[in-house]
GROMACS .gro file of C-alpha atoms in nm:
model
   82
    1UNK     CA    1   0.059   1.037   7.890
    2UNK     CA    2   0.397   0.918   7.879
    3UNK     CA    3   0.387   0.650   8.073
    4UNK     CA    4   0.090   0.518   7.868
    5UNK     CA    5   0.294   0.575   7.567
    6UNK     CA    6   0.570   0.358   7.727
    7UNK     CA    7   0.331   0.107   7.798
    8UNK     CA    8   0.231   0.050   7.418
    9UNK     CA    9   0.575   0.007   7.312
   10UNK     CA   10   0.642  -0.251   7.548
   11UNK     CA   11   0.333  -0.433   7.468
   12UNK     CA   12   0.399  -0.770   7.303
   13UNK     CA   13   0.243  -0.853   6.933
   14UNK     CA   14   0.097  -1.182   6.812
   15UNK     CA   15   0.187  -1.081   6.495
   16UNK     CA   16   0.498  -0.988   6.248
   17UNK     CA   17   0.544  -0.666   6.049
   18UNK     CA   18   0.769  -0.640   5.762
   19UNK     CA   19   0.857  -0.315   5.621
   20UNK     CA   20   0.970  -0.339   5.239
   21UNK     CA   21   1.219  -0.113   5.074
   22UNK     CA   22   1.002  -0.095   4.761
   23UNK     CA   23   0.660  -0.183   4.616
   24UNK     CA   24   0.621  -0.530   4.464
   25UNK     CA   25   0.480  -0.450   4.140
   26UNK     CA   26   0.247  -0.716   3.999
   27UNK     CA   27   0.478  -0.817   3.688
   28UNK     CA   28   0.742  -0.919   3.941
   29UNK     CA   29   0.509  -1.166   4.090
   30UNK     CA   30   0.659  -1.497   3.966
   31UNK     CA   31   0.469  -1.770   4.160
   32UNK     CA   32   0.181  -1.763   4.422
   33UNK     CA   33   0.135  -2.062   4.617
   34UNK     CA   34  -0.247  -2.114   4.711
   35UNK     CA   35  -0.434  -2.374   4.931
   36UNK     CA   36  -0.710  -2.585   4.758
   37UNK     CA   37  -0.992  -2.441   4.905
   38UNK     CA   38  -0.879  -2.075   4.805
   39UNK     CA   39  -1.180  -1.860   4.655
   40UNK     CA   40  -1.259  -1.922   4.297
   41UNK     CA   41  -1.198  -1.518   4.306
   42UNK     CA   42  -0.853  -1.522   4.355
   43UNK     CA   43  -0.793  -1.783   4.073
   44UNK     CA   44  -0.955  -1.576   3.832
   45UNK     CA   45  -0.799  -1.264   3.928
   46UNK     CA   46  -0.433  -1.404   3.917
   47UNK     CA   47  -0.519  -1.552   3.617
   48UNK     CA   48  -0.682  -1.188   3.472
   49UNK     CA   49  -0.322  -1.098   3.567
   50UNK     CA   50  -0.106  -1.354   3.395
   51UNK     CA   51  -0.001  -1.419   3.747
   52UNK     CA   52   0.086  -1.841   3.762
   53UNK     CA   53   0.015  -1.942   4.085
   54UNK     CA   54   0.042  -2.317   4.190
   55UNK     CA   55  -0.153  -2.540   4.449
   56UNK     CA   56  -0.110  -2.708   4.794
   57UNK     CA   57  -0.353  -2.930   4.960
   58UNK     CA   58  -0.563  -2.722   5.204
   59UNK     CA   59  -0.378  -2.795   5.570
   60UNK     CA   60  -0.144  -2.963   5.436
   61UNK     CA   61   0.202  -2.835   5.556
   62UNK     CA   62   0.408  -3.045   5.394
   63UNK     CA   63   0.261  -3.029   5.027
   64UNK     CA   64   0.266  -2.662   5.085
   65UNK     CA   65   0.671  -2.658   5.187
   66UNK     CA   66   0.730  -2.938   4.932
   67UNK     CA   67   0.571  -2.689   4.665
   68UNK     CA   68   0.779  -2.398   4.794
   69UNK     CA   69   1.082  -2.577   4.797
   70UNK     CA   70   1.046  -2.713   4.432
   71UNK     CA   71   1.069  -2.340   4.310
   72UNK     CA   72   1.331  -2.233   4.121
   73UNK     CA   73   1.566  -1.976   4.361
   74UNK     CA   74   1.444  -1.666   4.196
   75UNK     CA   75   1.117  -1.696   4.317
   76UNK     CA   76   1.203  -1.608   4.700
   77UNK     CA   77   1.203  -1.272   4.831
   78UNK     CA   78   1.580  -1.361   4.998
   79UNK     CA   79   1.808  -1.594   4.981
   80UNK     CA   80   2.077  -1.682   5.203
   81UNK     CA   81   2.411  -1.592   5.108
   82UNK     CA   82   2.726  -1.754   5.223
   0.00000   0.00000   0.00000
């Protein structure tokens, strides 16, 4: 059983898992940045919220970073500090 247990922690991931220090709570939400094509759903349920959220063309990398990167600082979840 060990071993097995070894094994697992070894394994590789395909993915990334963050671990916060504290809940987000909705009010702090200050921008959410949605593709085009995102369900009609959502919108309404951010909006429901008072929760602004702005748009990207759908597969569009760059509109998406060029959207991210016109946000004021305060938006990020960390900032790099010199």
């Amino acid at each position: 059983m060990w071993e097995l247990v070894k094994d697992i922690q070894q394994m590789p991931t395909g993915y990334f898992e963050a671990k916060p220090r504290r809940i987000v709570n909705l009010d702090e939400i200050k921008n959410v940045i949605l593709p085009t094509d995102a369900s009609q759903e959502i919108k309404a349920q951010l909006s429901e919220k008072n929760i602004p959220y702005t748009e990207y063309e759908a597969g569009n990398e760059e509109d998406r970073l060029s959207k991210l990167n016109s946000m004021d600082d305060t938006v990020f979840f960390s900032l790099d500090v010199d």
